[in-house]
Coordinates of C-alpha atoms in Angstrom, one line a residue:
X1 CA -10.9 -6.2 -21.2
X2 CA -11.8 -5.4 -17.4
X3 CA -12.9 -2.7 -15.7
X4 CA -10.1 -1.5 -13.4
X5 CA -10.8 1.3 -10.7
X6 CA -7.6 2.6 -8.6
X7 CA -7.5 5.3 -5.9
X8 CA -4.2 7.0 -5.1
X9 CA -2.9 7.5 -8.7
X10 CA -1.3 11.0 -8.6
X11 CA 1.9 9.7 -8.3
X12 CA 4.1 6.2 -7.1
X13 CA 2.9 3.1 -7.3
X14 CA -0.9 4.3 -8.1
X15 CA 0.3 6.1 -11.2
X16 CA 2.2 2.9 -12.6
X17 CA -0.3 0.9 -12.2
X18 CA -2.9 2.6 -14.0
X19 CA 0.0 3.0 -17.1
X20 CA 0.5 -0.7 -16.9
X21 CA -2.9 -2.1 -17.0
X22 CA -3.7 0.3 -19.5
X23 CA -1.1 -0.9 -22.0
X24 CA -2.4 -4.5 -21.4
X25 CA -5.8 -3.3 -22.8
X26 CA -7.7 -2.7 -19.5
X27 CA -10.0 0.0 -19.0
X28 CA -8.9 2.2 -16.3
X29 CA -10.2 4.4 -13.9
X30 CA -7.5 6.4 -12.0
X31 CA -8.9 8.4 -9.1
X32 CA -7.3 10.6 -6.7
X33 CA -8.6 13.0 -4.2
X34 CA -7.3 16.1 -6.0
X35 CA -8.0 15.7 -10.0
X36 CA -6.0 18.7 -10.5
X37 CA -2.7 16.8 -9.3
X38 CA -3.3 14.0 -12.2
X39 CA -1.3 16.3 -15.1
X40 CA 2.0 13.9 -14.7
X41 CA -0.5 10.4 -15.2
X42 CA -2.2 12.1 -18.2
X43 CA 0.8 13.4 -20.2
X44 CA 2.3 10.0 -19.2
X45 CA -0.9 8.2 -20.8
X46 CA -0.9 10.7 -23.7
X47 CA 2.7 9.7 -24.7
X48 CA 1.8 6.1 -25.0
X49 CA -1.2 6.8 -26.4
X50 CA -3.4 5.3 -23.4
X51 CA -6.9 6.2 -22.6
X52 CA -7.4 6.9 -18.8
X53 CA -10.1 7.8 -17.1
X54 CA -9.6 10.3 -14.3
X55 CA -11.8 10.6 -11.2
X56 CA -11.8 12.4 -7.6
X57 CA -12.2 9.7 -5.1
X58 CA -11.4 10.7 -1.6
X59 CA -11.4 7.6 0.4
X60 CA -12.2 9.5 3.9
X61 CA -15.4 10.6 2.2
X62 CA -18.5 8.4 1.6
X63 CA -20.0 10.4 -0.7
X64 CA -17.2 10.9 -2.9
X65 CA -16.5 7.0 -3.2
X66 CA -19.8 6.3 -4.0
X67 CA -20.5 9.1 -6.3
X68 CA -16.7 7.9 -8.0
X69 CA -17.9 4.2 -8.1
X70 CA -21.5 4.9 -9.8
X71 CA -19.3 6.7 -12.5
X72 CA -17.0 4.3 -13.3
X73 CA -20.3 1.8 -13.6
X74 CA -21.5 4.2 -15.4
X75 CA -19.5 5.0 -17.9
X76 CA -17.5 1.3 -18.2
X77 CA -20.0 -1.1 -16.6
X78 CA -18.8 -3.6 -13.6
X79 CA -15.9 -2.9 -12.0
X80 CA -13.9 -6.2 -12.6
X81 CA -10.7 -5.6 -10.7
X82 CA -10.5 -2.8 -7.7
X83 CA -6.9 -2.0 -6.4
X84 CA -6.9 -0.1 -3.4
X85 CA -3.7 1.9 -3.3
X86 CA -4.2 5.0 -1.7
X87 CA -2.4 5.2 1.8
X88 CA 0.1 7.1 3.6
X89 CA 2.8 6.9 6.3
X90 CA 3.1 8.4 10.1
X91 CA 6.6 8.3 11.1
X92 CA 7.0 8.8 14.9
X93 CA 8.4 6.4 18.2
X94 CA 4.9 4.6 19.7
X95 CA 5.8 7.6 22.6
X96 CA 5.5 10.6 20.8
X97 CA 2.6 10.0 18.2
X98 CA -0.8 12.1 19.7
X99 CA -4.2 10.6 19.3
X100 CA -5.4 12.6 15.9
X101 CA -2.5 11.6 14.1
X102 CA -3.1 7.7 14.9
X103 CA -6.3 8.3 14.0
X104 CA -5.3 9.8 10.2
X105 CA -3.3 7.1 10.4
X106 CA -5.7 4.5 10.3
X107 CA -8.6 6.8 8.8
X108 CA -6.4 6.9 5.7
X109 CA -4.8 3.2 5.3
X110 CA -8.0 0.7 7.1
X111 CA -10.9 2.7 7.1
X112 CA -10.4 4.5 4.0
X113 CA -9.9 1.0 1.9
X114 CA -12.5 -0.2 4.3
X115 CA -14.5 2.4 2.5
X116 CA -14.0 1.5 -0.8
X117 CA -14.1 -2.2 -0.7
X118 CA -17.8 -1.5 0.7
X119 CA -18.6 0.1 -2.1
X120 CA -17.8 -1.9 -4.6
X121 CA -18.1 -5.3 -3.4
X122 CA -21.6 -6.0 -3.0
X123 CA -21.6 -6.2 -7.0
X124 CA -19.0 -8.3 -7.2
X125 CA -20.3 -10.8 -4.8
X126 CA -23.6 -10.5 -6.4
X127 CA -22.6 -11.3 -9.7
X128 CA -19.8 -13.9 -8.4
X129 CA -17.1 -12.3 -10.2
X130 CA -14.4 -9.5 -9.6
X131 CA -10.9 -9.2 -7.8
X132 CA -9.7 -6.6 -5.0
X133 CA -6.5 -6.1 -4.4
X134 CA -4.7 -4.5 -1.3
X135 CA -1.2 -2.8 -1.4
X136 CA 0.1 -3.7 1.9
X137 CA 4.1 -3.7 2.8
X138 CA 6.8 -5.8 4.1
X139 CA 5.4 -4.0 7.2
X140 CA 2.3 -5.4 7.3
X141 CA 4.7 -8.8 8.4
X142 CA 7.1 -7.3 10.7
X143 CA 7.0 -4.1 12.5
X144 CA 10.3 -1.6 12.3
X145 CA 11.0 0.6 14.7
X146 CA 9.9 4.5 14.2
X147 CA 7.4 2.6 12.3
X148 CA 4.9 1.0 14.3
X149 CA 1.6 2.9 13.4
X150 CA 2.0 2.6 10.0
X151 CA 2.9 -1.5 10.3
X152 CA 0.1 -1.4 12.7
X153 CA -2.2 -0.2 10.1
X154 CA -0.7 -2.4 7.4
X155 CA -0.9 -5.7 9.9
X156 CA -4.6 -4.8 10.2
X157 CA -5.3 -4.6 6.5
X158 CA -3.3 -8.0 6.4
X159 CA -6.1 -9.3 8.8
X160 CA -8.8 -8.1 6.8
X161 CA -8.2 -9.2 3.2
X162 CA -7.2 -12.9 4.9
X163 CA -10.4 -12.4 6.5
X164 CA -11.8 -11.6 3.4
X165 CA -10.4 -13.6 1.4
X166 CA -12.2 -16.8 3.2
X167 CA -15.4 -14.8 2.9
X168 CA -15.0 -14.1 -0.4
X169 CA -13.9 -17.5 -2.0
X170 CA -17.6 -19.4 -2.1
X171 CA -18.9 -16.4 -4.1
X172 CA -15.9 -16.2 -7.1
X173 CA -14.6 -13.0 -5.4
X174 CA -11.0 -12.8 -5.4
X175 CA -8.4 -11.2 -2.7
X176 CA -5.3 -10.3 -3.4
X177 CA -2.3 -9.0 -0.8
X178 CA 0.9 -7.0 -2.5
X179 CA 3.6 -6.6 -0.2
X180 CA 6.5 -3.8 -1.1
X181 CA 9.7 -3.1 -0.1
X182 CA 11.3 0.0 -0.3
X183 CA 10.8 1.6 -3.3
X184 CA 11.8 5.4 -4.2
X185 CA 8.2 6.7 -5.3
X186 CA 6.5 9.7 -3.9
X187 CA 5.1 7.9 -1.3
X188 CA 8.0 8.6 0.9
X189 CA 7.8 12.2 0.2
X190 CA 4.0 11.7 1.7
X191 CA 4.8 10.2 4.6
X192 CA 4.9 12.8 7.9
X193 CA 6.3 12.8 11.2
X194 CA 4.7 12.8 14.4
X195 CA 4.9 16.3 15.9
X196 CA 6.9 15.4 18.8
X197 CA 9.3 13.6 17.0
X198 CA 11.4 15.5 16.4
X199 CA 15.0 17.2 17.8
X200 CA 13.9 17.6 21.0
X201 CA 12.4 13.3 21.4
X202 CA 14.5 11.3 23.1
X203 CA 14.5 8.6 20.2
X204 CA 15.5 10.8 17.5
X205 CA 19.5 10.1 17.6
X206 CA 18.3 6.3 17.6
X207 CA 16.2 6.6 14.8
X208 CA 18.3 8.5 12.9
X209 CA 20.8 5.5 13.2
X210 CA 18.1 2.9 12.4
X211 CA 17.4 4.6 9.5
X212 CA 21.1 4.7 7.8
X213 CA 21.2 1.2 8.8
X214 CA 17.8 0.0 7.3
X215 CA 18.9 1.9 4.5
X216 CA 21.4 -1.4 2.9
X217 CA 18.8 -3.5 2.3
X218 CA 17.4 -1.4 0.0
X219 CA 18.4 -3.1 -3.6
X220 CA 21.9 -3.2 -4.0
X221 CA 24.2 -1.0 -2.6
X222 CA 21.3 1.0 -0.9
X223 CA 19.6 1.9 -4.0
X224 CA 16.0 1.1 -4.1
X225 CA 14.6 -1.0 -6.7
X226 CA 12.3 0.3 -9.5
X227 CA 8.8 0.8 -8.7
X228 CA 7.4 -0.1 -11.6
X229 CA 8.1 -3.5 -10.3
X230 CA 5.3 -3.0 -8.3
X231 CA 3.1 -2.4 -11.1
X232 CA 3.7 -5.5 -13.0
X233 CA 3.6 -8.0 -9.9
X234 CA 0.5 -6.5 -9.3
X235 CA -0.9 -7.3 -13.3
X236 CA 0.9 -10.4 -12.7
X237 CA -0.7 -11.0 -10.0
X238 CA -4.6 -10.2 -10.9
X239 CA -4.2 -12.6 -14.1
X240 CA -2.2 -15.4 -12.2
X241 CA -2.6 -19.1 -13.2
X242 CA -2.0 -20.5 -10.3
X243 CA -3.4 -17.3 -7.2
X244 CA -2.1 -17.1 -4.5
X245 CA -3.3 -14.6 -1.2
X246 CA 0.3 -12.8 -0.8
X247 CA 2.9 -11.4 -3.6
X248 CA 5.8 -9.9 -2.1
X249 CA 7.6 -7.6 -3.8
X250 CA 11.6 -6.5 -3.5
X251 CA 14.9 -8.1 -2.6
X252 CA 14.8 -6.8 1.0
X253 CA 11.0 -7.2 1.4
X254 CA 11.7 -11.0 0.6
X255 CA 14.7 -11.1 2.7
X256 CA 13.3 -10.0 5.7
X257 CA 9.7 -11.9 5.2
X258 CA 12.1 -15.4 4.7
X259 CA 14.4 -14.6 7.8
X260 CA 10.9 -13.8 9.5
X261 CA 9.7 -17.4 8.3
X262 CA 12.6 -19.5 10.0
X263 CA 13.1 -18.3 13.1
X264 CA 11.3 -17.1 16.4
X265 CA 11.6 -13.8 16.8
X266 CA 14.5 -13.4 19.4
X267 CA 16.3 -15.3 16.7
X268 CA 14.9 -13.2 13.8
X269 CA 15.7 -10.2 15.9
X270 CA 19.1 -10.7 16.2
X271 CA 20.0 -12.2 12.6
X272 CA 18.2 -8.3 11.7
X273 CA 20.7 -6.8 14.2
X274 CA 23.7 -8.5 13.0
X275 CA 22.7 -7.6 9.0
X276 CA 22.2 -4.2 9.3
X277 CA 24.8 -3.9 11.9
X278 CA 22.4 -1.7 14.3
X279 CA 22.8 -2.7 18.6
X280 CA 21.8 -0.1 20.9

């Protein structure tokens, strides 16, 4: 049985995985920033008859990840396995996003996991043991329009856990990378605009247009796939024979990484174009 500790559990992907590695026998601790919102994970867990742990953990405070970390050690002993989850999504043209909501941007999905890692790895490391993974996204790979502060953020946590990952290996600390799709989960719902971007930007018609297009990748027939894929890969993933860095995860998250793979990107650029039928 490991000790599993996830932030950003109230709801998506967060929520299912802290159901799935609790039915494998895991001991889990699901933390959120507001404990109040975990009601839906606990009558979830209650229903299958799981035992999970809730704690606040809000990763833009030190205090609270270290006071959430000394409980889980606490109460479970060594964290074995640490997914960092919790993130969220500015939607704006690189033009109309203001300074302060880069920054929450950023603060949120690197600095935030940034954060957390800290706290947790110098145990690992010193006991030569333990796994951390790191929910990127497809656009962590390649940058979408309307998009680019949130693949900017993702790119960078890309950076990191490859950087971390060859830092890691000599002391039996393993990094892991999942990469979604789209996937209909509350994280979408999460995700805010930028305030000028809006009616009045002068991208908004485009993006509008992008975003019907974009839209039939998603599974078949423009129907995202089930999240709870997510959740498995991600099991899949910790306990995998044969690890690897990166799991991808989706049809159109694999599409677009392998079209990404075989061409420069004038040519991926316009095999994207010509699939989702989108030209200025």
């Amino acid at each position: 049985m490991a000790n599993v500790l996830i932030t950003g559990t109230s709801s998506g992907f967060g929520m299912l995985m802290a159901l799935q590695f609790a039915r494998k026998g895991d001991r889990v601790f699901a933390t959120m920033r507001t404990t109040a919102k975990a009601t839906e994970l606990q009558k979830r867990a209650a229903a299958e008859n799981l035992k999970i742990g809730v704690l606040q953990l809000d990763i833009l405070d030190d205090k609270s990840v270290s006071a959430a970390v000394e409980e889980a050690t606490k109460i479970g002993g060594a964290i074995d396995v640490l997914i960092n989850n919790a993130g969220m999504e500015l939607r704006s043209s690189i033009e109309d996003a203001d300074d302060d909501e880069i920054r929450r941007q950023f603060d949120t999905n690197v600095f935030g996991t940034m954060r957390v890692i800290r706290a947790v790895l110098p145990a690992m490391r010193e006991r030569g043991a333990g796994t951390i993974v790191n929910l990127s996204s497809i656009a962590g790979i390649v940058a979408p329009p309307y998009g680019g502060f949130y693949s900017a953020s993702k790119h960078a946590l890309e950076a990191i856990s490859e950087a971390l990952h060859y830092e890691l290996s000599a002391f039996g600390v393993r990094v892991i990378v999942i990469e979604p799709g789209a996937f209909d989960t509350q994280f979408n719902s999460n995700a805010f605009d930028a305030r000028r971007f809006n009616e009045t930007s002068p991208y908004h018609d485009l993006s509008q247009r992008f975003a019907a297009s974009f839209s039939k990748l998603r599974g078949n027939g423009g129907t995202p796939a089930d999240p709870n894929d997510v959740a498995v890969t991600t099991y899949d993933a910790v306990h995998d024979g044969t690890p690897r860095l990166r799991y991808l995860v989706g049809a159109d998250a694999n599409l677009i990484a392998t079209v990404r793979k075989q061409a420069d990107f004038e040519g991926f650029e316009a095999a994207m174009r010509q699939t989702l039928d989108w030209h200025d």
